[in-house]
């Protein structure tokens, strides 16, 4: 079957870019061309362009992979997103990504584009582990491979922070304003974290550059939400049937999309509100809500599913006892949240349950279970520490922690950047304090949890139950 390209005639029931794509010029460089970006920000940008056309085309950069970039070129930047629910499939061909580039093949071109006057915003979705953030110091983890490489050779970056610093440095050198840096990863106060990492790395090469970024830069925080499972052969086959053309980049997702952004942009932005984005003064309450209610519960279910042999989140939700555990976790996490402006938290939680149950979304527990060391601090541990400080209940967080430890102990091919340390901890686990080697890992648990004997005993009790069962 012929490949999807700009000249493919699309069926009437498939959504398509409602603007003159040939006239679209780049204004955004996006780092991290994975499924999440393509089904979230790119979709929202498509709607923004339709509502108010402007020079906001996205040049998508994959820092490592070349295949996706080649596929994108072969399809003129086009791909399909199918929003799936029990009510049916809603397919849309997205046009906002006008080009792909790969860090492996096109580094110089990427940096030139970042330093070009037309680039107004650099956005990213590179996952938690890519930043080289040291939660202990709040700054750069100088042992992180790409951080170390970019500190040693800043003009030829390989990591996300290195690219941003080199791009900003080139703009500084020619008297251009900085681009706005918009982080779209699941980190709390993501903009503030990235700002600190960028300024620290810039300061290591040129204090004047760091001062300029600190004074002139903009790093709005944002909370992003859409469940986007990794694409499979089935995803591609479905898209092919809907389109009548082959699409190697097709994605399945859910109908839901949320994006909450601090409205602080140096040189303008697309009309993202047309795609459902909400602009607010302070994203933090929304981030906490999402990280603790959605992502925390997701992680709990992912480890539970992995331990019980359940492949998808929807399978975990189909077991009444496990569904109740998900609900219990949300009820506990909710108590640690401040009011969230304009949000009805009960309604949000009910909707989450429905989203997790969506029978048409095949979200693998294995996918969510990866990188636990990078995810649990903000999803589980921070909320547990706050709940205990307020003399509240953190039993479900103890249960989630025990599930993760049991999963680490039983998974020989663990997918986590701290794999070696975690496996070493697992091999030291023994006696009546089996979680102790995990609590000893640096920069993982907050001090308050490390020092809370009663909560640790609870983790151990849950772990023993899991190990016995
Ligand atoms: C998931 C998230 O993989 C994971 O860890 O919890 O990717 C989740 O699906 C998204 O944050 C939803 O917005």
Coordinates of C-alpha atoms and ligand atoms in Angstrom, one line a residue:
X1 CA 0.0 0.0 0.0
X2 CA 1.2 3.5 -0.8
X3 CA 2.6 5.6 2.0
X4 CA 0.8 8.6 3.5
X5 CA 2.2 11.8 2.0
X6 CA 1.0 15.4 1.3
X7 CA -0.6 14.2 -1.9
X8 CA -2.6 11.3 -0.4
X9 CA -6.3 11.9 -0.9
X10 CA -7.8 11.4 2.5
X11 CA -11.3 10.0 3.3
X12 CA -13.9 12.5 4.3
X13 CA -14.3 11.1 7.8
X14 CA -10.6 11.5 8.6
X15 CA -9.7 14.9 10.1
X16 CA -7.0 16.9 8.3
X17 CA -5.1 20.1 8.6
X18 CA -7.6 23.0 8.1
X19 CA -4.9 25.5 7.0
X20 CA -2.5 26.0 4.2
X21 CA 0.2 23.6 5.2
X22 CA 2.5 24.6 2.3
X23 CA 2.6 28.1 3.7
X24 CA 3.6 26.9 7.2
X25 CA 7.0 28.2 8.5
X26 CA 8.8 26.9 11.5
X27 CA 8.6 28.7 14.8
X28 CA 9.0 25.9 17.3
X29 CA 11.9 23.4 17.7
X30 CA 10.7 20.4 19.7
X31 CA 13.2 18.0 21.3
X32 CA 11.9 14.5 21.8
X33 CA 9.8 13.3 18.8
X34 CA 8.2 10.4 20.7
X35 CA 4.6 9.3 20.7
X36 CA 3.6 11.6 23.5
X37 CA 4.6 14.8 21.7
X38 CA 3.0 13.7 18.4
X39 CA -0.4 12.9 20.1
X40 CA -0.4 15.9 22.4
X41 CA 1.4 19.1 21.6
X42 CA 1.4 18.6 17.9
X43 CA -2.3 17.9 17.9
X44 CA -2.9 21.0 20.0
X45 CA -0.7 23.1 17.6
X46 CA -2.7 21.8 14.7
X47 CA -5.9 23.1 16.3
X48 CA -4.2 26.4 17.1
X49 CA -3.0 26.8 13.5
X50 CA -6.5 26.2 12.3
X51 CA -7.9 28.8 14.6
X52 CA -5.2 31.4 14.0
X53 CA -2.6 30.7 11.4
X54 CA 0.9 31.9 12.1
X55 CA 4.6 30.9 11.8
X56 CA 4.3 28.1 14.3
X57 CA 5.3 25.0 12.4
X58 CA 7.2 22.5 14.6
X59 CA 10.6 21.1 13.6
X60 CA 10.7 17.8 15.6
X61 CA 14.1 16.7 16.8
X62 CA 14.9 13.2 17.9
X63 CA 18.1 13.4 19.9
X64 CA 19.1 9.8 19.2
X65 CA 16.8 7.9 16.9
X66 CA 17.1 8.3 13.1
X67 CA 14.3 5.9 12.0
X68 CA 11.5 8.1 13.1
X69 CA 13.1 11.1 11.4
X70 CA 13.4 9.2 8.1
X71 CA 9.8 8.0 8.4
X72 CA 8.6 11.5 9.0
X73 CA 10.5 12.7 5.9
X74 CA 9.0 9.9 3.8
X75 CA 5.5 11.0 4.9
X76 CA 6.1 14.8 4.4
X77 CA 5.8 15.2 8.2
X78 CA 2.3 13.8 8.3
X79 CA 1.0 11.0 10.5
X80 CA -2.3 9.9 12.0
X81 CA -3.6 10.1 15.5
X82 CA -6.6 7.9 16.3
X83 CA -8.5 8.9 19.5
X84 CA -10.2 5.7 20.7
X85 CA -13.0 5.0 23.0
X86 CA -16.0 2.7 23.4
X87 CA -17.9 5.3 21.3
X88 CA -15.7 4.7 18.3
X89 CA -12.5 5.8 16.6
X90 CA -11.8 9.4 15.6
X91 CA -8.8 9.7 13.2
X92 CA -7.0 12.8 12.4
X93 CA -3.9 13.4 10.2
X94 CA -1.7 16.0 11.9
X95 CA 0.1 18.6 9.9
X96 CA 1.9 20.8 12.5
X97 CA 5.2 18.9 12.4
X98 CA 6.8 20.2 9.2
X99 CA 10.2 18.5 9.5
X100 CA 12.1 16.0 11.5
X101 CA 15.8 16.1 12.4
X102 CA 18.0 13.8 14.3
X103 CA 20.7 14.7 16.8
X104 CA 22.8 11.8 15.4
X105 CA 22.8 13.1 11.8
X106 CA 21.8 16.8 11.9
X107 CA 23.3 18.3 15.0
X108 CA 24.7 21.5 13.3
X109 CA 21.4 22.1 11.5
X110 CA 19.4 21.7 14.7
X111 CA 21.7 24.2 16.5
X112 CA 21.5 26.7 13.6
X113 CA 17.7 26.5 13.6
X114 CA 17.6 27.0 17.4
X115 CA 19.8 30.1 16.9
X116 CA 17.7 31.4 14.0
X117 CA 15.5 34.5 14.6
X118 CA 12.4 32.6 13.4
X119 CA 12.7 30.1 16.4
X120 CA 10.5 31.6 19.2
X121 CA 10.0 28.5 21.4
X122 CA 11.9 25.3 22.2
X123 CA 9.7 22.7 23.7
X124 CA 10.6 19.2 24.9
X125 CA 9.3 15.8 25.9
X126 CA 12.4 13.7 26.6
X127 CA 11.2 11.8 29.7
X128 CA 12.3 12.3 33.3
X129 CA 15.6 10.6 33.1
X130 CA 17.0 12.6 30.2
X131 CA 17.6 15.9 32.1
X132 CA 20.4 14.8 34.4
X133 CA 18.6 16.3 37.4
X134 CA 19.9 15.5 40.8
X135 CA 17.0 15.6 43.2
X136 CA 19.4 15.8 46.1
X137 CA 21.0 19.1 45.1
X138 CA 18.2 20.3 42.8
X139 CA 20.9 21.0 40.2
X140 CA 22.8 19.0 37.6
X141 CA 23.8 15.5 38.1
X142 CA 27.3 15.9 36.8
X143 CA 27.8 12.1 36.5
X144 CA 24.8 11.8 34.1
X145 CA 26.3 10.7 30.8
X146 CA 25.0 13.5 28.6
X147 CA 25.4 16.2 31.2
X148 CA 29.1 15.1 31.7
X149 CA 29.6 15.0 27.9
X150 CA 28.0 18.5 27.4
X151 CA 30.0 20.1 30.2
X152 CA 33.2 18.7 28.6
X153 CA 32.3 19.7 25.0
X154 CA 29.5 22.3 25.1
X155 CA 29.7 23.2 21.3
X156 CA 28.8 19.7 20.3
X157 CA 25.9 18.8 22.6
X158 CA 24.3 15.4 22.9
X159 CA 21.8 16.0 25.8
X160 CA 18.7 18.1 26.1
X161 CA 20.2 20.7 28.5
X162 CA 23.4 20.9 26.3
X163 CA 21.3 21.7 23.2
X164 CA 19.3 24.4 24.9
X165 CA 22.5 26.0 26.4
X166 CA 24.4 25.9 23.1
X167 CA 21.3 27.2 21.2
X168 CA 20.9 30.1 23.7
X169 CA 24.6 30.8 23.6
X170 CA 24.6 31.2 19.8
X171 CA 21.6 33.7 20.1
X172 CA 23.4 35.6 22.9
X173 CA 26.5 35.9 20.7
X174 CA 24.6 37.6 17.9
X175 CA 22.3 39.7 20.0
X176 CA 19.0 37.8 19.6
X177 CA 16.5 37.4 22.4
X178 CA 16.4 33.9 24.0
X179 CA 13.8 31.5 22.8
X180 CA 11.2 30.5 25.4
X181 CA 11.9 27.0 26.9
X182 CA 8.7 25.0 27.5
X183 CA 9.2 21.7 29.3
X184 CA 6.4 19.2 28.7
X185 CA 7.7 16.3 30.9
X186 CA 6.1 14.9 34.0
X187 CA 8.3 16.6 36.5
X188 CA 7.0 18.9 39.3
X189 CA 7.7 22.6 38.6
X190 CA 9.3 21.4 35.3
X191 CA 10.0 24.9 34.0
X192 CA 11.8 25.9 37.2
X193 CA 13.9 22.7 37.2
X194 CA 15.0 23.1 33.6
X195 CA 15.8 26.8 34.2
X196 CA 18.1 25.9 37.0
X197 CA 19.8 23.2 35.0
X198 CA 20.2 25.4 32.0
X199 CA 21.6 28.3 34.0
X200 CA 24.0 26.0 35.9
X201 CA 25.3 24.4 32.7
X202 CA 25.6 27.8 31.0
X203 CA 27.5 29.2 34.1
X204 CA 30.1 26.4 33.8
X205 CA 31.2 27.8 30.4
X206 CA 30.4 31.5 30.7
X207 CA 29.0 33.3 33.7
X208 CA 27.8 36.2 31.4
X209 CA 25.7 33.7 29.4
X210 CA 24.2 32.4 32.6
X211 CA 23.4 35.9 33.8
X212 CA 21.7 36.8 30.5
X213 CA 19.6 33.6 30.6
X214 CA 18.6 34.3 34.2
X215 CA 17.6 37.9 33.4
X216 CA 16.1 37.5 29.9
X217 CA 15.0 33.8 29.7
X218 CA 11.5 32.4 30.1
X219 CA 10.8 28.8 31.3
X220 CA 7.1 28.5 31.9
X221 CA 6.0 25.4 33.8
X222 CA 3.4 23.2 32.1
X223 CA 1.3 20.2 33.0
X224 CA 0.6 17.8 30.1
X225 CA -1.8 15.0 30.0
X226 CA -2.9 12.4 27.5
X227 CA -2.5 8.7 27.7
X228 CA -0.6 7.5 24.6
X229 CA 0.5 3.9 24.5
X230 CA 3.5 2.9 22.5
X231 CA 2.3 2.2 18.9
X232 CA 2.1 -1.5 17.8
X233 CA 1.5 -3.3 14.5
X234 CA -2.2 -3.2 15.3
X235 CA -2.1 0.6 15.6
X236 CA -0.5 0.9 12.2
X237 CA -2.9 -1.6 10.6
X238 CA -5.9 0.3 12.0
X239 CA -4.6 3.6 10.6
X240 CA -4.0 2.0 7.3
X241 CA -7.6 0.8 7.1
X242 CA -8.9 4.2 8.1
X243 CA -6.7 6.1 5.7
X244 CA -6.3 3.9 2.8
X245 CA -2.5 4.6 3.0
X246 CA 0.3 3.1 5.0
X247 CA 1.4 5.2 8.0
X248 CA 4.5 4.0 9.9
X249 CA 4.1 6.8 12.5
X250 CA 0.4 6.3 13.4
X251 CA -0.6 6.5 17.0
X252 CA -3.5 5.4 19.2
X253 CA -4.6 7.6 22.1
X254 CA -7.6 8.5 24.2
X255 CA -10.0 11.4 23.5
X256 CA -8.9 13.3 26.6
X257 CA -6.2 15.9 26.3
X258 CA -5.2 18.5 28.9
X259 CA -2.4 21.0 28.9
X260 CA -2.0 23.7 31.5
X261 CA 0.7 26.3 30.9
X262 CA 2.1 29.4 32.5
X263 CA 1.6 32.2 30.1
X264 CA 5.1 33.6 30.0
X265 CA 6.4 33.6 26.4
X266 CA 9.1 36.0 25.2
X267 CA 8.1 36.3 21.5
X268 CA 4.6 35.1 21.4
X269 CA 3.0 31.6 21.1
X270 CA 0.4 29.7 19.1
X271 CA -3.2 30.0 20.1
X272 CA -3.0 26.7 21.9
X273 CA -6.2 27.4 23.8
X274 CA -8.0 26.5 20.6
X275 CA -6.7 23.0 21.1
X276 CA -7.8 22.9 24.7
X277 CA -4.8 24.4 26.5
X278 CA -5.5 26.3 29.7
X279 CA -3.3 29.3 30.5
X280 CA -2.8 30.0 34.2
X281 CA -0.5 32.0 36.6
X282 CA 0.6 29.0 38.6
X283 CA 0.7 25.5 37.2
X284 CA 1.9 23.9 40.4
X285 CA -1.5 22.8 41.8
X286 CA -2.4 21.2 38.5
X287 CA 0.9 19.4 38.3
X288 CA 0.6 18.0 41.8
X289 CA -2.9 16.9 41.0
X290 CA -1.9 15.1 37.9
X291 CA 1.3 13.6 39.2
X292 CA -0.2 12.2 42.4
X293 CA -3.7 11.2 41.2
X294 CA -3.0 10.1 37.6
X295 CA 0.7 9.1 37.5
X296 CA 0.9 7.9 41.1
X297 CA -2.1 5.6 40.6
X298 CA -0.8 4.6 37.2
X299 CA 2.5 3.5 38.7
X300 CA 0.8 1.6 41.5
X301 CA -1.4 -0.3 38.9
X302 CA 1.6 -0.9 36.6
X303 CA 3.6 -2.7 39.3
X304 CA 0.5 -4.5 40.5
X305 CA -0.2 -5.6 37.0
X306 CA 3.3 -6.7 36.4
X307 CA 3.3 -8.7 39.6
X308 CA 0.0 -10.3 38.8
X309 CA 0.7 -11.0 35.1
X310 CA -1.7 -8.4 33.8
X311 CA -0.5 -6.9 30.5
X312 CA -2.6 -3.7 30.3
X313 CA -3.9 -1.1 32.7
X314 CA -7.4 -1.9 31.5
X315 CA -6.9 -5.5 32.7
X316 CA -5.9 -4.3 36.1
X317 CA -9.0 -2.1 36.3
X318 CA -11.2 -5.1 35.3
X319 CA -10.4 -6.8 38.6
X320 CA -12.8 -5.2 41.2
X321 CA -10.3 -5.6 44.0
X322 CA -7.5 -3.8 42.1
X323 CA -9.9 -1.1 40.9
X324 CA -10.7 -0.5 44.5
X325 CA -7.0 -0.2 45.3
X326 CA -6.7 2.4 42.6
X327 CA -9.6 4.4 44.0
X328 CA -8.2 4.0 47.5
X329 CA -4.8 5.5 46.3
X330 CA -6.6 8.4 44.7
X331 CA -8.6 9.1 47.9
X332 CA -5.3 9.1 49.9
X333 CA -3.4 11.3 47.4
X334 CA -6.2 13.7 47.1
X335 CA -5.8 14.7 50.8
X336 CA -2.3 16.0 50.1
X337 CA -3.6 18.4 47.4
X338 CA -4.4 22.1 47.7
X339 CA -7.5 23.2 45.9
X340 CA -7.0 23.4 42.2
X341 CA -8.5 26.5 40.6
X342 CA -11.5 25.6 38.4
X343 CA -11.2 21.8 39.0
X344 CA -13.7 19.6 40.6
X345 CA -11.4 16.9 42.1
X346 CA -14.2 14.3 42.6
X347 CA -15.1 14.7 38.9
X348 CA -11.5 14.5 37.9
X349 CA -11.0 11.3 39.9
X350 CA -14.1 9.7 38.4
X351 CA -13.0 10.6 34.9
X352 CA -9.5 9.1 35.7
X353 CA -11.1 5.8 36.6
X354 CA -13.0 5.8 33.3
X355 CA -9.8 6.7 31.4
X356 CA -7.9 3.9 33.0
X357 CA -10.8 1.5 32.1
X358 CA -11.0 2.6 28.4
X359 CA -11.3 -0.8 26.7
X360 CA -9.9 0.5 23.4
X361 CA -6.6 1.8 24.9
X362 CA -4.0 -0.9 25.2
X363 CA -1.6 0.8 27.7
X364 CA 1.0 -1.7 28.8
X365 CA 1.8 -2.0 32.5
X366 CA 5.4 -2.8 31.5
X367 CA 5.7 0.6 29.7
X368 CA 4.6 2.5 32.8
X369 CA 6.6 0.3 35.1
X370 CA 9.9 1.4 33.5
X371 CA 12.1 4.1 35.1
X372 CA 10.6 3.8 38.6
X373 CA 13.5 5.5 40.2
X374 CA 12.8 8.6 38.1
X375 CA 9.1 8.6 38.6
X376 CA 8.2 7.5 42.1
X377 CA 9.8 10.4 44.0
X378 CA 7.3 12.9 42.6
X379 CA 4.4 10.4 42.1
X380 CA 4.5 8.6 45.5
X381 CA 7.2 9.7 47.9
X382 CA 6.6 13.4 48.0
X383 CA 2.9 12.9 48.7
X384 CA 3.6 10.3 51.4
X385 CA 6.1 12.6 53.1
X386 CA 3.5 15.5 53.1
X387 CA 0.7 13.2 54.3
X388 CA 2.8 11.9 57.2
X389 CA 3.9 15.4 58.1
X390 CA 0.2 16.4 58.4
X391 CA -0.4 13.3 60.5
X392 CA -2.4 11.8 57.6
X393 CA -2.6 8.4 56.1
X394 CA 0.2 7.2 53.7
X395 CA -0.7 3.5 53.6
X396 CA -1.4 3.3 50.0
X397 CA 1.9 5.0 49.2
X398 CA 3.6 2.4 51.4
X399 CA 1.8 -0.3 49.4
X400 CA 2.8 1.3 46.0
X401 CA 6.4 1.5 47.3
X402 CA 6.4 -2.2 48.3
X403 CA 4.9 -3.1 44.9
X404 CA 7.8 -1.3 43.2
X405 CA 10.4 -3.0 45.4
X406 CA 8.9 -6.4 44.8
X407 CA 8.9 -5.7 41.0
X408 CA 12.5 -4.6 41.1
X409 CA 13.4 -7.8 43.0
X410 CA 11.6 -10.0 40.5
X411 CA 12.5 -8.4 37.2
X412 CA 15.9 -9.5 35.8
X413 CA 15.7 -7.2 32.8
X414 CA 14.8 -4.1 34.7
X415 CA 14.4 -1.0 32.6
X416 CA 15.7 1.9 34.8
X417 CA 18.7 4.2 34.5
X418 CA 19.6 3.2 38.1
X419 CA 19.3 -0.5 37.3
X420 CA 22.7 -1.5 38.6
X421 CA 22.2 0.2 42.0
X422 CA 18.6 -1.2 42.2
X423 CA 19.8 -4.7 41.4
X424 CA 22.5 -4.4 44.0
X425 CA 20.0 -3.2 46.6
X426 CA 17.7 -6.2 45.7
X427 CA 20.6 -8.6 46.3
X428 CA 21.3 -7.0 49.7
X429 CA 17.6 -7.2 50.7
X430 CA 17.2 -9.6 53.7
X431 CA 15.8 -10.3 57.1
X432 CA 13.1 -8.3 58.8
X433 CA 13.9 -5.0 57.1
X434 CA 13.9 -6.0 53.4
X435 CA 13.4 -2.6 52.1
X436 CA 16.4 -1.0 53.9
X437 CA 18.8 -1.3 51.0
X438 CA 16.4 0.7 48.8
X439 CA 15.9 3.4 51.5
X440 CA 19.7 3.8 51.6
X441 CA 20.0 4.7 47.9
X442 CA 21.1 8.3 47.6
X443 CA 18.6 11.0 46.3
X444 CA 15.6 8.6 46.1
X445 CA 13.5 8.9 49.2
X446 CA 12.9 12.2 51.0
X447 CA 14.7 12.4 54.4
X448 CA 11.4 12.4 56.2
X449 CA 10.5 9.0 54.8
X450 CA 13.9 7.6 55.5
X451 CA 13.6 8.6 59.1
X452 CA 10.0 7.4 59.6
X453 CA 10.3 3.9 61.2
X454 CA 6.6 3.3 61.3
X455 CA 6.1 4.0 57.6
X456 CA 9.1 1.9 56.7
X457 CA 7.7 -0.9 58.8
X458 CA 4.5 -0.6 56.8
X459 CA 6.4 -0.9 53.5
X460 CA 8.1 -4.0 54.9
X461 CA 4.8 -5.5 56.0
X462 CA 3.4 -5.0 52.5
X463 CA 6.5 -6.4 50.9
X464 CA 6.4 -9.5 53.0
X465 CA 2.8 -10.1 52.1
X466 CA 3.7 -9.7 48.4
X467 CA 6.7 -12.0 48.7
X468 CA 4.6 -14.6 50.5
X469 CA 1.7 -14.4 48.0
Ligands
LIG1 C1 2.6 7.1 32.5 C2 2.5 8.4 31.8 O1 4.3 6.0 31.4 C3 4.0 6.5 32.5 O2 4.7 6.5 33.5 O3 2.2 7.3 33.8 O4 3.2 8.4 30.6 C4 1.0 8.8 31.6 O5 0.4 8.0 30.7 C5 0.9 10.3 31.1 O6 1.6 11.1 31.9 C6 -0.5 10.7 30.9 O7 -0.6 12.0 30.7

